[in-house]
């Protein structure tokens, strides 16, 4: 059903009548029935990265995604800011309608510009998409996150501070193999699967494996260096419990002559923690392996995908 268009003059008369009726009770200073005036308030807040990290850990912020939720299921606004557009003092200003907000900031986040926040606050997580079932890729940068409840009232003079904390650790492995081996590959298991940015809790996935070959470098014919960021094996506040918690490092080396793959599994007892650098050296060969971290080792010659975990080699 279509309606005949209203002439411009008639529309103006009609609109004036509706507005006059709606605000008639506001005349003569009787404001009891007036709709509340929506106020927009500007707030200032500073973004800071925690610098209590190990030497070699990249504590710089390279990009930011900022989000404000005005209810647990309603993302009000978000913004992506590149490093070149950061204010020199890292103090940001935002203007929002007067309300209570939940603010989350993620720096160096996975996915960059295209990693939009979800509509629901509880679902804001830092995590990697699986490249194959139960497998994620090691990260090339250090992700940070922080959050802040904000109440924007009629007047706001406070300068808020949002402290961003790292949610990954840096792994550095130096591996020496045999001249008869090639294509050494690295994986780790026993880490967390992600971090819930609002609740500050770790995401568990016991069967998850991280592919550590993202930045692998052949140092020489027999030496290889692996370096990548990974979710930690445990939270910082449970470090004292590390003695009973193992995680595992897997290496797979291919025999140049016959193509057979040897699997090496190192059981690590020293934890990988967020903001820390975990360094270890390994020697691969037909005999017993070793590492300078406290570890055990299992060697399986002529390993084939499907024997235990299929790393897609």
PDB file of N, CA and C in Angstrom, residues 193-256:
ATOM      1  N   UNK A 193      44.997 -21.589  25.311  1.00  0.00           N
ATOM      2  CA  UNK A 193      44.494 -21.416  23.952  1.00  0.00           C
ATOM      3  C   UNK A 193      44.088 -19.980  23.652  1.00  0.00           C
ATOM      4  N   UNK A 194      44.142 -19.103  24.637  1.00  0.00           N
ATOM      5  CA  UNK A 194      43.741 -17.716  24.436  1.00  0.00           C
ATOM      6  C   UNK A 194      43.465 -17.051  25.765  1.00  0.00           C
ATOM      7  N   UNK A 195      42.999 -15.792  25.681  1.00  0.00           N
ATOM      8  CA  UNK A 195      42.785 -14.999  26.886  1.00  0.00           C
ATOM      9  C   UNK A 195      41.502 -14.200  26.741  1.00  0.00           C
ATOM     10  N   UNK A 196      40.612 -14.284  27.757  1.00  0.00           N
ATOM     11  CA  UNK A 196      39.393 -13.490  27.763  1.00  0.00           C
ATOM     12  C   UNK A 196      39.732 -12.093  28.282  1.00  0.00           C
ATOM     13  N   UNK A 197      39.596 -11.100  27.403  1.00  0.00           N
ATOM     14  CA  UNK A 197      40.097  -9.757  27.707  1.00  0.00           C
ATOM     15  C   UNK A 197      39.280  -9.038  28.764  1.00  0.00           C
ATOM     16  N   UNK A 198      38.006  -9.355  28.916  1.00  0.00           N
ATOM     17  CA  UNK A 198      37.204  -8.666  29.919  1.00  0.00           C
ATOM     18  C   UNK A 198      37.290  -9.348  31.280  1.00  0.00           C
ATOM     19  N   UNK A 199      37.189 -10.661  31.312  1.00  0.00           N
ATOM     20  CA  UNK A 199      37.197 -11.386  32.589  1.00  0.00           C
ATOM     21  C   UNK A 199      38.612 -11.666  33.091  1.00  0.00           C
ATOM     22  N   UNK A 200      39.618 -11.527  32.222  1.00  0.00           N
ATOM     23  CA  UNK A 200      40.989 -11.773  32.646  1.00  0.00           C
ATOM     24  C   UNK A 200      41.270 -13.228  32.937  1.00  0.00           C
ATOM     25  N   UNK A 201      40.662 -14.126  32.181  1.00  0.00           N
ATOM     26  CA  UNK A 201      40.829 -15.559  32.394  1.00  0.00           C
ATOM     27  C   UNK A 201      41.406 -16.221  31.154  1.00  0.00           C
ATOM     28  N   UNK A 202      42.114 -17.308  31.375  1.00  0.00           N
ATOM     29  CA  UNK A 202      42.724 -18.045  30.272  1.00  0.00           C
ATOM     30  C   UNK A 202      41.747 -19.054  29.697  1.00  0.00           C
ATOM     31  N   UNK A 203      41.868 -19.280  28.408  1.00  0.00           N
ATOM     32  CA  UNK A 203      41.032 -20.252  27.699  1.00  0.00           C
ATOM     33  C   UNK A 203      41.793 -21.571  27.623  1.00  0.00           C
ATOM     34  N   UNK A 204      41.142 -22.645  28.022  1.00  0.00           N
ATOM     35  CA  UNK A 204      41.787 -23.963  28.053  1.00  0.00           C
ATOM     36  C   UNK A 204      41.444 -24.771  26.805  1.00  0.00           C
ATOM     37  N   UNK A 205      42.431 -25.524  26.325  1.00  0.00           N
ATOM     38  CA  UNK A 205      42.238 -26.437  25.203  1.00  0.00           C
ATOM     39  C   UNK A 205      43.340 -27.489  25.315  1.00  0.00           C
ATOM     40  N   UNK A 206      43.139 -28.545  26.111  1.00  0.00           N
ATOM     41  CA  UNK A 206      44.220 -29.485  26.433  1.00  0.00           C
ATOM     42  C   UNK A 206      44.888 -30.134  25.224  1.00  0.00           C
ATOM     43  N   UNK A 207      44.165 -30.295  24.131  1.00  0.00           N
ATOM     44  CA  UNK A 207      44.754 -30.975  22.973  1.00  0.00           C
ATOM     45  C   UNK A 207      45.357 -30.014  21.957  1.00  0.00           C
ATOM     46  N   UNK A 208      45.433 -28.732  22.293  1.00  0.00           N
ATOM     47  CA  UNK A 208      45.936 -27.739  21.346  1.00  0.00           C
ATOM     48  C   UNK A 208      47.450 -27.870  21.147  1.00  0.00           C
ATOM     49  N   UNK A 209      47.882 -27.688  19.906  1.00  0.00           N
ATOM     50  CA  UNK A 209      49.299 -27.683  19.552  1.00  0.00           C
ATOM     51  C   UNK A 209      49.601 -26.397  18.802  1.00  0.00           C
ATOM     52  N   UNK A 210      50.752 -25.780  19.098  1.00  0.00           N
ATOM     53  CA  UNK A 210      51.175 -24.558  18.414  1.00  0.00           C
ATOM     54  C   UNK A 210      52.289 -24.878  17.431  1.00  0.00           C
ATOM     55  N   UNK A 211      52.106 -24.464  16.195  1.00  0.00           N
ATOM     56  CA  UNK A 211      53.095 -24.633  15.134  1.00  0.00           C
ATOM     57  C   UNK A 211      54.147 -23.536  15.291  1.00  0.00           C
ATOM     58  N   UNK A 212      55.371 -23.922  15.606  1.00  0.00           N
ATOM     59  CA  UNK A 212      56.423 -22.956  15.895  1.00  0.00           C
ATOM     60  C   UNK A 212      57.344 -22.645  14.733  1.00  0.00           C
ATOM     61  N   UNK A 213      56.905 -22.896  13.505  1.00  0.00           N
ATOM     62  CA  UNK A 213      57.793 -22.752  12.351  1.00  0.00           C
ATOM     63  C   UNK A 213      57.648 -21.420  11.631  1.00  0.00           C
ATOM     64  N   UNK A 214      56.881 -20.485  12.222  1.00  0.00           N
ATOM     65  CA  UNK A 214      56.559 -19.240  11.529  1.00  0.00           C
ATOM     66  C   UNK A 214      57.792 -18.402  11.207  1.00  0.00           C
ATOM     67  N   UNK A 215      58.773 -18.371  12.100  1.00  0.00           N
ATOM     68  CA  UNK A 215      59.966 -17.547  11.882  1.00  0.00           C
ATOM     69  C   UNK A 215      61.246 -18.378  11.927  1.00  0.00           C
ATOM     70  N   UNK A 216      61.155 -19.641  11.546  1.00  0.00           N
ATOM     71  CA  UNK A 216      62.323 -20.515  11.628  1.00  0.00           C
ATOM     72  C   UNK A 216      63.416 -20.071  10.666  1.00  0.00           C
ATOM     73  N   UNK A 217      64.672 -20.143  11.145  1.00  0.00           N
ATOM     74  CA  UNK A 217      65.818 -19.712  10.342  1.00  0.00           C
ATOM     75  C   UNK A 217      66.864 -20.815  10.353  1.00  0.00           C
ATOM     76  N   UNK A 218      67.350 -21.194   9.170  1.00  0.00           N
ATOM     77  CA  UNK A 218      68.462 -22.136   9.077  1.00  0.00           C
ATOM     78  C   UNK A 218      69.751 -21.373   9.332  1.00  0.00           C
ATOM     79  N   UNK A 219      70.381 -21.634  10.465  1.00  0.00           N
ATOM     80  CA  UNK A 219      71.622 -20.945  10.827  1.00  0.00           C
ATOM     81  C   UNK A 219      72.803 -21.548  10.080  1.00  0.00           C
ATOM     82  N   UNK A 220      72.787 -22.866   9.950  1.00  0.00           N
ATOM     83  CA  UNK A 220      73.816 -23.587   9.205  1.00  0.00           C
ATOM     84  C   UNK A 220      73.190 -24.886   8.715  1.00  0.00           C
ATOM     85  N   UNK A 221      73.983 -25.752   8.146  1.00  0.00           N
ATOM     86  CA  UNK A 221      73.457 -27.030   7.641  1.00  0.00           C
ATOM     87  C   UNK A 221      72.847 -27.866   8.759  1.00  0.00           C
ATOM     88  N   UNK A 222      73.375 -27.729   9.958  1.00  0.00           N
ATOM     89  CA  UNK A 222      72.912 -28.574  11.064  1.00  0.00           C
ATOM     90  C   UNK A 222      72.223 -27.800  12.184  1.00  0.00           C
ATOM     91  N   UNK A 223      72.174 -26.465  12.084  1.00  0.00           N
ATOM     92  CA  UNK A 223      71.594 -25.667  13.163  1.00  0.00           C
ATOM     93  C   UNK A 223      70.391 -24.859  12.665  1.00  0.00           C
ATOM     94  N   UNK A 224      69.382 -24.793  13.519  1.00  0.00           N
ATOM     95  CA  UNK A 224      68.162 -24.061  13.170  1.00  0.00           C
ATOM     96  C   UNK A 224      67.673 -23.293  14.384  1.00  0.00           C
ATOM     97  N   UNK A 225      67.157 -22.086  14.117  1.00  0.00           N
ATOM     98  CA  UNK A 225      66.652 -21.234  15.198  1.00  0.00           C
ATOM     99  C   UNK A 225      65.154 -21.021  15.013  1.00  0.00           C
ATOM    100  N   UNK A 226      64.401 -21.275  16.094  1.00  0.00           N
ATOM    101  CA  UNK A 226      62.952 -21.061  16.104  1.00  0.00           C
ATOM    102  C   UNK A 226      62.641 -19.929  17.081  1.00  0.00           C
ATOM    103  N   UNK A 227      61.830 -18.985  16.640  1.00  0.00           N
ATOM    104  CA  UNK A 227      61.473 -17.862  17.513  1.00  0.00           C
ATOM    105  C   UNK A 227      60.039 -17.438  17.206  1.00  0.00           C
ATOM    106  N   UNK A 228      59.185 -17.470  18.221  1.00  0.00           N
ATOM    107  CA  UNK A 228      57.778 -17.121  18.017  1.00  0.00           C
ATOM    108  C   UNK A 228      57.138 -16.804  19.362  1.00  0.00           C
ATOM    109  N   UNK A 229      56.031 -16.062  19.312  1.00  0.00           N
ATOM    110  CA  UNK A 229      55.249 -15.786  20.512  1.00  0.00           C
ATOM    111  C   UNK A 229      54.160 -16.837  20.652  1.00  0.00           C
ATOM    112  N   UNK A 230      53.910 -17.221  21.895  1.00  0.00           N
ATOM    113  CA  UNK A 230      52.929 -18.271  22.175  1.00  0.00           C
ATOM    114  C   UNK A 230      52.161 -17.932  23.440  1.00  0.00           C
ATOM    115  N   UNK A 231      50.937 -18.410  23.509  1.00  0.00           N
ATOM    116  CA  UNK A 231      50.223 -18.311  24.777  1.00  0.00           C
ATOM    117  C   UNK A 231      50.991 -19.096  25.833  1.00  0.00           C
ATOM    118  N   UNK A 232      50.935 -18.682  27.093  1.00  0.00           N
ATOM    119  CA  UNK A 232      51.748 -19.323  28.139  1.00  0.00           C
ATOM    120  C   UNK A 232      51.239 -20.708  28.513  1.00  0.00           C
ATOM    121  N   UNK A 233      52.079 -21.417  29.245  1.00  0.00           N
ATOM    122  CA  UNK A 233      51.672 -22.732  29.729  1.00  0.00           C
ATOM    123  C   UNK A 233      50.915 -22.626  31.041  1.00  0.00           C
ATOM    124  N   UNK A 234      51.042 -21.493  31.720  1.00  0.00           N
ATOM    125  CA  UNK A 234      50.291 -21.279  32.957  1.00  0.00           C
ATOM    126  C   UNK A 234      50.270 -19.794  33.271  1.00  0.00           C
ATOM    127  N   UNK A 235      49.359 -19.426  34.163  1.00  0.00           N
ATOM    128  CA  UNK A 235      49.253 -18.026  34.567  1.00  0.00           C
ATOM    129  C   UNK A 235      50.411 -17.654  35.481  1.00  0.00           C
ATOM    130  N   UNK A 236      50.752 -16.386  35.480  1.00  0.00           N
ATOM    131  CA  UNK A 236      51.872 -15.887  36.295  1.00  0.00           C
ATOM    132  C   UNK A 236      51.691 -16.213  37.764  1.00  0.00           C
ATOM    133  N   UNK A 237      50.439 -16.100  38.269  1.00  0.00           N
ATOM    134  CA  UNK A 237      50.225 -16.279  39.705  1.00  0.00           C
ATOM    135  C   UNK A 237      50.259 -17.739  40.139  1.00  0.00           C
ATOM    136  N   UNK A 238      50.452 -18.667  39.189  1.00  0.00           N
ATOM    137  CA  UNK A 238      50.567 -20.079  39.571  1.00  0.00           C
ATOM    138  C   UNK A 238      51.969 -20.611  39.304  1.00  0.00           C
ATOM    139  N   UNK A 239      52.923 -19.694  39.153  1.00  0.00           N
ATOM    140  CA  UNK A 239      54.292 -20.104  38.833  1.00  0.00           C
ATOM    141  C   UNK A 239      54.852 -21.061  39.881  1.00  0.00           C
ATOM    142  N   UNK A 240      54.450 -20.890  41.121  1.00  0.00           N
ATOM    143  CA  UNK A 240      54.981 -21.740  42.188  1.00  0.00           C
ATOM    144  C   UNK A 240      54.583 -23.199  42.011  1.00  0.00           C
ATOM    145  N   UNK A 241      53.551 -23.457  41.199  1.00  0.00           N
ATOM    146  CA  UNK A 241      53.084 -24.822  40.994  1.00  0.00           C
ATOM    147  C   UNK A 241      53.735 -25.475  39.795  1.00  0.00           C
ATOM    148  N   UNK A 242      54.728 -24.823  39.225  1.00  0.00           N
ATOM    149  CA  UNK A 242      55.272 -25.290  37.954  1.00  0.00           C
ATOM    150  C   UNK A 242      55.899 -26.674  38.030  1.00  0.00           C
ATOM    151  N   UNK A 243      56.380 -27.081  39.195  1.00  0.00           N
ATOM    152  CA  UNK A 243      57.090 -28.347  39.296  1.00  0.00           C
ATOM    153  C   UNK A 243      56.301 -29.549  38.837  1.00  0.00           C
ATOM    154  N   UNK A 244      54.978 -29.535  38.993  1.00  0.00           N
ATOM    155  CA  UNK A 244      54.190 -30.696  38.613  1.00  0.00           C
ATOM    156  C   UNK A 244      53.498 -30.565  37.279  1.00  0.00           C
ATOM    157  N   UNK A 245      53.768 -29.493  36.548  1.00  0.00           N
ATOM    158  CA  UNK A 245      53.083 -29.249  35.282  1.00  0.00           C
ATOM    159  C   UNK A 245      54.076 -29.305  34.133  1.00  0.00           C
ATOM    160  N   UNK A 246      53.886 -30.271  33.249  1.00  0.00           N
ATOM    161  CA  UNK A 246      54.771 -30.410  32.103  1.00  0.00           C
ATOM    162  C   UNK A 246      54.091 -29.892  30.842  1.00  0.00           C
ATOM    163  N   UNK A 247      54.890 -29.383  29.946  1.00  0.00           N
ATOM    164  CA  UNK A 247      54.441 -29.125  28.593  1.00  0.00           C
ATOM    165  C   UNK A 247      55.468 -29.745  27.668  1.00  0.00           C
ATOM    166  N   UNK A 248      55.184 -29.814  26.394  1.00  0.00           N
ATOM    167  CA  UNK A 248      56.031 -30.615  25.512  1.00  0.00           C
ATOM    168  C   UNK A 248      56.473 -29.842  24.278  1.00  0.00           C
ATOM    169  N   UNK A 249      57.711 -30.138  23.881  1.00  0.00           N
ATOM    170  CA  UNK A 249      58.280 -29.609  22.644  1.00  0.00           C
ATOM    171  C   UNK A 249      58.520 -30.786  21.708  1.00  0.00           C
ATOM    172  N   UNK A 250      58.029 -30.657  20.477  1.00  0.00           N
ATOM    173  CA  UNK A 250      58.175 -31.711  19.471  1.00  0.00           C
ATOM    174  C   UNK A 250      59.088 -31.219  18.354  1.00  0.00           C
ATOM    175  N   UNK A 251      60.043 -32.041  17.982  1.00  0.00           N
ATOM    176  CA  UNK A 251      60.838 -31.785  16.778  1.00  0.00           C
ATOM    177  C   UNK A 251      60.698 -32.979  15.843  1.00  0.00           C
ATOM    178  N   UNK A 252      60.658 -32.679  14.549  1.00  0.00           N
ATOM    179  CA  UNK A 252      60.556 -33.716  13.528  1.00  0.00           C
ATOM    180  C   UNK A 252      61.660 -33.462  12.512  1.00  0.00           C
ATOM    181  N   UNK A 253      62.543 -34.453  12.333  1.00  0.00           N
ATOM    182  CA  UNK A 253      63.673 -34.319  11.418  1.00  0.00           C
ATOM    183  C   UNK A 253      63.589 -35.412  10.363  1.00  0.00           C
ATOM    184  N   UNK A 254      63.822 -35.041   9.111  1.00  0.00           N
ATOM    185  CA  UNK A 254      63.731 -35.976   7.987  1.00  0.00           C
ATOM    186  C   UNK A 254      65.119 -36.461   7.589  1.00  0.00           C
ATOM    187  N   UNK A 255      65.250 -37.770   7.441  1.00  0.00           N
ATOM    188  CA  UNK A 255      66.508 -38.363   7.003  1.00  0.00           C
ATOM    189  C   UNK A 255      66.711 -38.063   5.519  1.00  0.00           C
ATOM    190  N   UNK A 256      67.862 -37.482   5.160  1.00  0.00           N
ATOM    191  CA  UNK A 256      68.116 -37.094   3.777  1.00  0.00           C
ATOM    192  C   UNK A 256      68.162 -38.298   2.839  1.00  0.00           C
TER     193      UNK A 256
END
